[in-house]
């Protein structure tokens, strides 16, 4: 079977209406706007209310991306949902499939935390390259406010909620130029949302676990060191595979985790500030949603133009990290 190329033809995003700025956080945790802003670059974040759901946000972003691509939901063959916070622990992709009316699509969740969207792009690309599917919908969505300890100022100031999506289509001209993916489970303790078992005795001889998940736990210094070292390396490797150099990049699009990380990675790569996409100040760290939200915003603002080369990289819990080099194009 002939391998086919890939074009990324549509983008969309959805953000909860409720926002919480740094002044608001001061009402329930010992911090201040200056402390948060200087250490993270975040000024506010959007939070899902009790009436919001991941499925709802993801579906809105998906519909926006499908509309931009100029196709119908019935033409979607594959739906990948990159998330760590599904509404249903068995997965939420199928709920989205039903909600948007993508009746022909196979749908499943993919979990790689803040790297999930990059891992999802690569996964969707393999189905398209082999000719199995023609039109794929990739969604990155997370509601991390569900799993934040709102009394821990080291983490509660960082995270926000949201969803972003893209449509990838089979195309004779290949616009997904290269990728690199990595994982290192030995550093899992640096950032996790671990299960905490609570034992229950069913009988004298049988004990089962009936626990729950703890709040997000993070060693900020270790995550910073990991990101600043590994992300420039993996972008360099992906550029090498694409036979490109840093000078060929039109935009550097990183997971929106911390402005200091964005700045440090750009400096190591020698990417000028005007080429770095950042909306961290307005949304905080939205995990798997951060890259597609920033991508959609830049496209709709007219910053990203057809044939622009974008170096995107995600990094986070697992630990996982990866990079994709692609061109934005409608065909």
mmCIF file with all atom_site columns, C-alpha atoms in Angstrom, residues 16-191:
data_model
loop_
_atom_site.group_PDB
_atom_site.id
_atom_site.type_symbol
_atom_site.label_atom_id
_atom_site.label_alt_id
_atom_site.label_comp_id
_atom_site.label_asym_id
_atom_site.label_entity_id
_atom_site.label_seq_id
_atom_site.pdbx_PDB_ins_code
_atom_site.Cartn_x
_atom_site.Cartn_y
_atom_site.Cartn_z
_atom_site.occupancy
_atom_site.B_iso_or_equiv
_atom_site.pdbx_formal_charge
_atom_site.auth_seq_id
_atom_site.auth_comp_id
_atom_site.auth_asym_id
_atom_site.auth_atom_id
_atom_site.pdbx_PDB_model_num
ATOM 1   C CA . UNK A 1 16  ? -14.254 27.556 30.111 1.00 0.00 ? 16  UNK A CA 1
ATOM 2   C CA . UNK A 1 17  ? -15.936 30.900 30.750 1.00 0.00 ? 17  UNK A CA 1
ATOM 3   C CA . UNK A 1 18  ? -14.815 31.140 34.374 1.00 0.00 ? 18  UNK A CA 1
ATOM 4   C CA . UNK A 1 19  ? -11.396 32.715 34.885 1.00 0.00 ? 19  UNK A CA 1
ATOM 5   C CA . UNK A 1 20  ? -9.278  33.065 38.019 1.00 0.00 ? 20  UNK A CA 1
ATOM 6   C CA . UNK A 1 21  ? -6.487  35.633 38.132 1.00 0.00 ? 21  UNK A CA 1
ATOM 7   C CA . UNK A 1 22  ? -3.585  35.721 40.543 1.00 0.00 ? 22  UNK A CA 1
ATOM 8   C CA . UNK A 1 23  ? -5.362  38.234 42.772 1.00 0.00 ? 23  UNK A CA 1
ATOM 9   C CA . UNK A 1 24  ? -8.225  35.771 43.153 1.00 0.00 ? 24  UNK A CA 1
ATOM 10  C CA . UNK A 1 25  ? -5.887  32.974 44.198 1.00 0.00 ? 25  UNK A CA 1
ATOM 11  C CA . UNK A 1 26  ? -4.665  35.177 47.039 1.00 0.00 ? 26  UNK A CA 1
ATOM 12  C CA . UNK A 1 27  ? -8.089  34.737 48.662 1.00 0.00 ? 27  UNK A CA 1
ATOM 13  C CA . UNK A 1 28  ? -7.419  31.111 49.566 1.00 0.00 ? 28  UNK A CA 1
ATOM 14  C CA . UNK A 1 29  ? -3.655  30.474 49.394 1.00 0.00 ? 29  UNK A CA 1
ATOM 15  C CA . UNK A 1 30  ? -0.593  32.366 50.654 1.00 0.00 ? 30  UNK A CA 1
ATOM 16  C CA . UNK A 1 31  ? 0.811   33.892 47.466 1.00 0.00 ? 31  UNK A CA 1
ATOM 17  C CA . UNK A 1 32  ? 0.825   37.121 45.485 1.00 0.00 ? 32  UNK A CA 1
ATOM 18  C CA . UNK A 1 33  ? 0.586   38.210 41.867 1.00 0.00 ? 33  UNK A CA 1
ATOM 19  C CA . UNK A 1 34  ? 4.280   39.147 41.689 1.00 0.00 ? 34  UNK A CA 1
ATOM 20  C CA . UNK A 1 35  ? 5.406   35.767 43.042 1.00 0.00 ? 35  UNK A CA 1
ATOM 21  C CA . UNK A 1 36  ? 3.310   33.834 40.528 1.00 0.00 ? 36  UNK A CA 1
ATOM 22  C CA . UNK A 1 37  ? 4.064   36.050 37.545 1.00 0.00 ? 37  UNK A CA 1
ATOM 23  C CA . UNK A 1 38  ? 7.836   36.208 38.024 1.00 0.00 ? 38  UNK A CA 1
ATOM 24  C CA . UNK A 1 39  ? 8.165   32.444 38.568 1.00 0.00 ? 39  UNK A CA 1
ATOM 25  C CA . UNK A 1 40  ? 5.714   31.181 35.959 1.00 0.00 ? 40  UNK A CA 1
ATOM 26  C CA . UNK A 1 41  ? 4.570   33.970 33.636 1.00 0.00 ? 41  UNK A CA 1
ATOM 27  C CA . UNK A 1 42  ? 0.940   33.079 34.420 1.00 0.00 ? 42  UNK A CA 1
ATOM 28  C CA . UNK A 1 43  ? -1.509  35.890 35.202 1.00 0.00 ? 43  UNK A CA 1
ATOM 29  C CA . UNK A 1 44  ? -4.808  34.008 34.998 1.00 0.00 ? 44  UNK A CA 1
ATOM 30  C CA . UNK A 1 45  ? -6.261  30.614 34.149 1.00 0.00 ? 45  UNK A CA 1
ATOM 31  C CA . UNK A 1 46  ? -9.701  29.375 33.057 1.00 0.00 ? 46  UNK A CA 1
ATOM 32  C CA . UNK A 1 47  ? -11.429 26.785 35.223 1.00 0.00 ? 47  UNK A CA 1
ATOM 33  C CA . UNK A 1 48  ? -14.220 24.360 34.403 1.00 0.00 ? 48  UNK A CA 1
ATOM 34  C CA . UNK A 1 49  ? -17.270 24.787 36.613 1.00 0.00 ? 49  UNK A CA 1
ATOM 35  C CA . UNK A 1 50  ? -19.249 21.935 38.115 1.00 0.00 ? 50  UNK A CA 1
ATOM 36  C CA . UNK A 1 51  ? -21.547 22.138 35.075 1.00 0.00 ? 51  UNK A CA 1
ATOM 37  C CA . UNK A 1 52  ? -18.697 21.853 32.548 1.00 0.00 ? 52  UNK A CA 1
ATOM 38  C CA . UNK A 1 53  ? -17.338 18.574 31.268 1.00 0.00 ? 53  UNK A CA 1
ATOM 39  C CA . UNK A 1 54  ? -14.285 17.503 29.329 1.00 0.00 ? 54  UNK A CA 1
ATOM 40  C CA . UNK A 1 55  ? -16.550 15.990 26.688 1.00 0.00 ? 55  UNK A CA 1
ATOM 41  C CA . UNK A 1 56  ? -18.327 19.317 26.247 1.00 0.00 ? 56  UNK A CA 1
ATOM 42  C CA . UNK A 1 57  ? -15.125 21.359 25.853 1.00 0.00 ? 57  UNK A CA 1
ATOM 43  C CA . UNK A 1 58  ? -13.532 18.781 23.574 1.00 0.00 ? 58  UNK A CA 1
ATOM 44  C CA . UNK A 1 59  ? -16.619 18.598 21.359 1.00 0.00 ? 59  UNK A CA 1
ATOM 45  C CA . UNK A 1 60  ? -16.718 22.368 20.845 1.00 0.00 ? 60  UNK A CA 1
ATOM 46  C CA . UNK A 1 61  ? -13.037 22.448 19.896 1.00 0.00 ? 61  UNK A CA 1
ATOM 47  C CA . UNK A 1 62  ? -13.588 19.499 17.553 1.00 0.00 ? 62  UNK A CA 1
ATOM 48  C CA . UNK A 1 63  ? -16.520 21.140 15.772 1.00 0.00 ? 63  UNK A CA 1
ATOM 49  C CA . UNK A 1 64  ? -14.485 24.315 15.266 1.00 0.00 ? 64  UNK A CA 1
ATOM 50  C CA . UNK A 1 65  ? -11.583 22.361 13.781 1.00 0.00 ? 65  UNK A CA 1
ATOM 51  C CA . UNK A 1 66  ? -13.853 20.350 11.476 1.00 0.00 ? 66  UNK A CA 1
ATOM 52  C CA . UNK A 1 67  ? -15.554 23.532 10.256 1.00 0.00 ? 67  UNK A CA 1
ATOM 53  C CA . UNK A 1 68  ? -12.203 25.153 9.431  1.00 0.00 ? 68  UNK A CA 1
ATOM 54  C CA . UNK A 1 69  ? -11.129 22.024 7.536  1.00 0.00 ? 69  UNK A CA 1
ATOM 55  C CA . UNK A 1 70  ? -14.246 22.277 5.393  1.00 0.00 ? 70  UNK A CA 1
ATOM 56  C CA . UNK A 1 71  ? -15.449 18.726 5.945  1.00 0.00 ? 71  UNK A CA 1
ATOM 57  C CA . UNK A 1 72  ? -18.343 17.163 7.824  1.00 0.00 ? 72  UNK A CA 1
ATOM 58  C CA . UNK A 1 73  ? -18.197 15.089 11.018 1.00 0.00 ? 73  UNK A CA 1
ATOM 59  C CA . UNK A 1 74  ? -19.391 12.094 8.984  1.00 0.00 ? 74  UNK A CA 1
ATOM 60  C CA . UNK A 1 75  ? -16.154 12.224 6.975  1.00 0.00 ? 75  UNK A CA 1
ATOM 61  C CA . UNK A 1 76  ? -13.968 11.716 10.076 1.00 0.00 ? 76  UNK A CA 1
ATOM 62  C CA . UNK A 1 77  ? -12.462 8.203  10.200 1.00 0.00 ? 77  UNK A CA 1
ATOM 63  C CA . UNK A 1 78  ? -10.523 8.442  13.458 1.00 0.00 ? 78  UNK A CA 1
ATOM 64  C CA . UNK A 1 79  ? -10.872 10.416 16.698 1.00 0.00 ? 79  UNK A CA 1
ATOM 65  C CA . UNK A 1 80  ? -7.963  10.493 19.140 1.00 0.00 ? 80  UNK A CA 1
ATOM 66  C CA . UNK A 1 81  ? -8.468  12.188 22.489 1.00 0.00 ? 81  UNK A CA 1
ATOM 67  C CA . UNK A 1 82  ? -5.239  13.066 24.295 1.00 0.00 ? 82  UNK A CA 1
ATOM 68  C CA . UNK A 1 83  ? -6.179  13.559 27.940 1.00 0.00 ? 83  UNK A CA 1
ATOM 69  C CA . UNK A 1 84  ? -5.268  12.640 31.492 1.00 0.00 ? 84  UNK A CA 1
ATOM 70  C CA . UNK A 1 85  ? -8.616  13.766 32.927 1.00 0.00 ? 85  UNK A CA 1
ATOM 71  C CA . UNK A 1 86  ? -11.461 12.003 31.093 1.00 0.00 ? 86  UNK A CA 1
ATOM 72  C CA . UNK A 1 87  ? -15.031 12.284 32.307 1.00 0.00 ? 87  UNK A CA 1
ATOM 73  C CA . UNK A 1 88  ? -15.104 8.491  32.295 1.00 0.00 ? 88  UNK A CA 1
ATOM 74  C CA . UNK A 1 89  ? -12.045 6.490  33.388 1.00 0.00 ? 89  UNK A CA 1
ATOM 75  C CA . UNK A 1 90  ? -12.849 4.041  30.580 1.00 0.00 ? 90  UNK A CA 1
ATOM 76  C CA . UNK A 1 91  ? -12.385 6.901  28.109 1.00 0.00 ? 91  UNK A CA 1
ATOM 77  C CA . UNK A 1 92  ? -14.274 9.909  26.748 1.00 0.00 ? 92  UNK A CA 1
ATOM 78  C CA . UNK A 1 93  ? -13.432 9.773  23.022 1.00 0.00 ? 93  UNK A CA 1
ATOM 79  C CA . UNK A 1 94  ? -16.511 7.705  22.210 1.00 0.00 ? 94  UNK A CA 1
ATOM 80  C CA . UNK A 1 95  ? -18.751 10.223 23.997 1.00 0.00 ? 95  UNK A CA 1
ATOM 81  C CA . UNK A 1 96  ? -17.239 12.956 21.817 1.00 0.00 ? 96  UNK A CA 1
ATOM 82  C CA . UNK A 1 97  ? -17.784 10.841 18.698 1.00 0.00 ? 97  UNK A CA 1
ATOM 83  C CA . UNK A 1 98  ? -21.466 10.562 19.528 1.00 0.00 ? 98  UNK A CA 1
ATOM 84  C CA . UNK A 1 99  ? -21.814 14.187 20.538 1.00 0.00 ? 99  UNK A CA 1
ATOM 85  C CA . UNK A 1 100 ? -20.390 15.623 17.291 1.00 0.00 ? 100 UNK A CA 1
ATOM 86  C CA . UNK A 1 101 ? -22.103 13.075 15.029 1.00 0.00 ? 101 UNK A CA 1
ATOM 87  C CA . UNK A 1 102 ? -18.939 11.459 13.653 1.00 0.00 ? 102 UNK A CA 1
ATOM 88  C CA . UNK A 1 103 ? -20.805 8.223  13.039 1.00 0.00 ? 103 UNK A CA 1
ATOM 89  C CA . UNK A 1 104 ? -18.089 6.559  10.913 1.00 0.00 ? 104 UNK A CA 1
ATOM 90  C CA . UNK A 1 105 ? -15.168 7.293  13.219 1.00 0.00 ? 105 UNK A CA 1
ATOM 91  C CA . UNK A 1 106 ? -13.362 4.877  15.492 1.00 0.00 ? 106 UNK A CA 1
ATOM 92  C CA . UNK A 1 107 ? -12.536 6.716  18.708 1.00 0.00 ? 107 UNK A CA 1
ATOM 93  C CA . UNK A 1 108 ? -10.209 6.114  21.632 1.00 0.00 ? 108 UNK A CA 1
ATOM 94  C CA . UNK A 1 109 ? -8.277  7.951  24.356 1.00 0.00 ? 109 UNK A CA 1
ATOM 95  C CA . UNK A 1 110 ? -4.507  8.358  24.492 1.00 0.00 ? 110 UNK A CA 1
ATOM 96  C CA . UNK A 1 111 ? -2.704  9.319  27.694 1.00 0.00 ? 111 UNK A CA 1
ATOM 97  C CA . UNK A 1 112 ? 0.743   10.886 27.702 1.00 0.00 ? 112 UNK A CA 1
ATOM 98  C CA . UNK A 1 113 ? 0.039   13.869 29.992 1.00 0.00 ? 113 UNK A CA 1
ATOM 99  C CA . UNK A 1 114 ? 1.438   17.166 28.708 1.00 0.00 ? 114 UNK A CA 1
ATOM 100 C CA . UNK A 1 115 ? 3.089   15.366 25.777 1.00 0.00 ? 115 UNK A CA 1
ATOM 101 C CA . UNK A 1 116 ? -0.236  13.819 24.772 1.00 0.00 ? 116 UNK A CA 1
ATOM 102 C CA . UNK A 1 117 ? -0.993  16.088 21.831 1.00 0.00 ? 117 UNK A CA 1
ATOM 103 C CA . UNK A 1 118 ? 2.434   15.517 20.236 1.00 0.00 ? 118 UNK A CA 1
ATOM 104 C CA . UNK A 1 119 ? 2.161   11.756 20.782 1.00 0.00 ? 119 UNK A CA 1
ATOM 105 C CA . UNK A 1 120 ? -1.348  11.935 19.328 1.00 0.00 ? 120 UNK A CA 1
ATOM 106 C CA . UNK A 1 121 ? -0.150  13.712 16.181 1.00 0.00 ? 121 UNK A CA 1
ATOM 107 C CA . UNK A 1 122 ? 2.387   10.981 15.558 1.00 0.00 ? 122 UNK A CA 1
ATOM 108 C CA . UNK A 1 123 ? -0.166  8.236  16.255 1.00 0.00 ? 123 UNK A CA 1
ATOM 109 C CA . UNK A 1 124 ? -2.766  9.725  13.914 1.00 0.00 ? 124 UNK A CA 1
ATOM 110 C CA . UNK A 1 125 ? -0.102  10.186 11.233 1.00 0.00 ? 125 UNK A CA 1
ATOM 111 C CA . UNK A 1 126 ? 0.692   6.476  11.168 1.00 0.00 ? 126 UNK A CA 1
ATOM 112 C CA . UNK A 1 127 ? -2.920  5.567  10.367 1.00 0.00 ? 127 UNK A CA 1
ATOM 113 C CA . UNK A 1 128 ? -3.039  8.137  7.571  1.00 0.00 ? 128 UNK A CA 1
ATOM 114 C CA . UNK A 1 129 ? 0.376   7.305  6.082  1.00 0.00 ? 129 UNK A CA 1
ATOM 115 C CA . UNK A 1 130 ? -0.587  3.675  5.625  1.00 0.00 ? 130 UNK A CA 1
ATOM 116 C CA . UNK A 1 131 ? -3.876  4.573  3.955  1.00 0.00 ? 131 UNK A CA 1
ATOM 117 C CA . UNK A 1 132 ? -6.047  3.038  6.673  1.00 0.00 ? 132 UNK A CA 1
ATOM 118 C CA . UNK A 1 133 ? -7.789  6.362  7.406  1.00 0.00 ? 133 UNK A CA 1
ATOM 119 C CA . UNK A 1 134 ? -8.158  9.551  5.386  1.00 0.00 ? 134 UNK A CA 1
ATOM 120 C CA . UNK A 1 135 ? -9.423  12.099 7.921  1.00 0.00 ? 135 UNK A CA 1
ATOM 121 C CA . UNK A 1 136 ? -8.353  12.131 11.569 1.00 0.00 ? 136 UNK A CA 1
ATOM 122 C CA . UNK A 1 137 ? -9.491  14.381 14.395 1.00 0.00 ? 137 UNK A CA 1
ATOM 123 C CA . UNK A 1 138 ? -6.985  14.875 17.196 1.00 0.00 ? 138 UNK A CA 1
ATOM 124 C CA . UNK A 1 139 ? -8.131  16.553 20.413 1.00 0.00 ? 139 UNK A CA 1
ATOM 125 C CA . UNK A 1 140 ? -6.009  17.599 23.369 1.00 0.00 ? 140 UNK A CA 1
ATOM 126 C CA . UNK A 1 141 ? -8.166  18.332 26.406 1.00 0.00 ? 141 UNK A CA 1
ATOM 127 C CA . UNK A 1 142 ? -7.693  18.433 30.154 1.00 0.00 ? 142 UNK A CA 1
ATOM 128 C CA . UNK A 1 143 ? -9.497  19.632 33.268 1.00 0.00 ? 143 UNK A CA 1
ATOM 129 C CA . UNK A 1 144 ? -6.614  19.570 35.720 1.00 0.00 ? 144 UNK A CA 1
ATOM 130 C CA . UNK A 1 145 ? -8.504  21.712 38.236 1.00 0.00 ? 145 UNK A CA 1
ATOM 131 C CA . UNK A 1 146 ? -10.203 18.448 39.244 1.00 0.00 ? 146 UNK A CA 1
ATOM 132 C CA . UNK A 1 147 ? -6.884  17.105 40.538 1.00 0.00 ? 147 UNK A CA 1
ATOM 133 C CA . UNK A 1 148 ? -5.157  20.170 41.963 1.00 0.00 ? 148 UNK A CA 1
ATOM 134 C CA . UNK A 1 149 ? -4.548  20.604 45.684 1.00 0.00 ? 149 UNK A CA 1
ATOM 135 C CA . UNK A 1 150 ? -5.916  24.123 46.064 1.00 0.00 ? 150 UNK A CA 1
ATOM 136 C CA . UNK A 1 151 ? -3.958  24.552 49.292 1.00 0.00 ? 151 UNK A CA 1
ATOM 137 C CA . UNK A 1 152 ? -0.598  23.853 47.606 1.00 0.00 ? 152 UNK A CA 1
ATOM 138 C CA . UNK A 1 153 ? 0.658   27.151 46.193 1.00 0.00 ? 153 UNK A CA 1
ATOM 139 C CA . UNK A 1 154 ? 3.452   25.375 44.283 1.00 0.00 ? 154 UNK A CA 1
ATOM 140 C CA . UNK A 1 155 ? 0.945   23.683 41.981 1.00 0.00 ? 155 UNK A CA 1
ATOM 141 C CA . UNK A 1 156 ? -2.457  25.359 42.270 1.00 0.00 ? 156 UNK A CA 1
ATOM 142 C CA . UNK A 1 157 ? -1.208  28.532 40.561 1.00 0.00 ? 157 UNK A CA 1
ATOM 143 C CA . UNK A 1 158 ? -0.021  26.618 37.488 1.00 0.00 ? 158 UNK A CA 1
ATOM 144 C CA . UNK A 1 159 ? -2.916  24.772 35.956 1.00 0.00 ? 159 UNK A CA 1
ATOM 145 C CA . UNK A 1 160 ? -5.927  25.706 33.871 1.00 0.00 ? 160 UNK A CA 1
ATOM 146 C CA . UNK A 1 161 ? -8.577  23.878 31.844 1.00 0.00 ? 161 UNK A CA 1
ATOM 147 C CA . UNK A 1 162 ? -9.366  23.782 28.138 1.00 0.00 ? 162 UNK A CA 1
ATOM 148 C CA . UNK A 1 163 ? -9.439  21.865 24.869 1.00 0.00 ? 163 UNK A CA 1
ATOM 149 C CA . UNK A 1 164 ? -7.892  22.203 21.431 1.00 0.00 ? 164 UNK A CA 1
ATOM 150 C CA . UNK A 1 165 ? -8.224  20.151 18.253 1.00 0.00 ? 165 UNK A CA 1
ATOM 151 C CA . UNK A 1 166 ? -6.829  19.724 14.752 1.00 0.00 ? 166 UNK A CA 1
ATOM 152 C CA . UNK A 1 167 ? -7.911  17.852 11.636 1.00 0.00 ? 167 UNK A CA 1
ATOM 153 C CA . UNK A 1 168 ? -5.246  15.823 9.827  1.00 0.00 ? 168 UNK A CA 1
ATOM 154 C CA . UNK A 1 169 ? -6.035  14.692 6.275  1.00 0.00 ? 169 UNK A CA 1
ATOM 155 C CA . UNK A 1 170 ? -4.423  12.450 3.701  1.00 0.00 ? 170 UNK A CA 1
ATOM 156 C CA . UNK A 1 171 ? -2.603  14.567 1.139  1.00 0.00 ? 171 UNK A CA 1
ATOM 157 C CA . UNK A 1 172 ? -0.175  14.018 -1.717 1.00 0.00 ? 172 UNK A CA 1
ATOM 158 C CA . UNK A 1 173 ? 2.077   16.759 -0.319 1.00 0.00 ? 173 UNK A CA 1
ATOM 159 C CA . UNK A 1 174 ? 3.404   15.730 3.085  1.00 0.00 ? 174 UNK A CA 1
ATOM 160 C CA . UNK A 1 175 ? 3.313   18.605 5.579  1.00 0.00 ? 175 UNK A CA 1
ATOM 161 C CA . UNK A 1 176 ? 4.260   16.540 8.645  1.00 0.00 ? 176 UNK A CA 1
ATOM 162 C CA . UNK A 1 177 ? 7.999   16.741 8.131  1.00 0.00 ? 177 UNK A CA 1
ATOM 163 C CA . UNK A 1 178 ? 9.442   14.721 11.032 1.00 0.00 ? 178 UNK A CA 1
ATOM 164 C CA . UNK A 1 179 ? 9.068   13.727 14.672 1.00 0.00 ? 179 UNK A CA 1
ATOM 165 C CA . UNK A 1 180 ? 10.940  12.400 17.712 1.00 0.00 ? 180 UNK A CA 1
ATOM 166 C CA . UNK A 1 181 ? 9.414   10.856 20.841 1.00 0.00 ? 181 UNK A CA 1
ATOM 167 C CA . UNK A 1 182 ? 10.982  9.857  24.173 1.00 0.00 ? 182 UNK A CA 1
ATOM 168 C CA . UNK A 1 183 ? 10.005  8.445  27.584 1.00 0.00 ? 183 UNK A CA 1
ATOM 169 C CA . UNK A 1 184 ? 11.877  7.981  30.866 1.00 0.00 ? 184 UNK A CA 1
ATOM 170 C CA . UNK A 1 185 ? 9.939   6.201  33.596 1.00 0.00 ? 185 UNK A CA 1
ATOM 171 C CA . UNK A 1 186 ? 12.820  6.451  36.058 1.00 0.00 ? 186 UNK A CA 1
ATOM 172 C CA . UNK A 1 187 ? 11.862  10.105 36.600 1.00 0.00 ? 187 UNK A CA 1
ATOM 173 C CA . UNK A 1 188 ? 8.160   9.458  37.172 1.00 0.00 ? 188 UNK A CA 1
ATOM 174 C CA . UNK A 1 189 ? 8.329   10.771 40.739 1.00 0.00 ? 189 UNK A CA 1
ATOM 175 C CA . UNK A 1 190 ? 9.163   14.255 39.438 1.00 0.00 ? 190 UNK A CA 1
ATOM 176 C CA . UNK A 1 191 ? 5.607   14.807 38.213 1.00 0.00 ? 191 UNK A CA 1
#
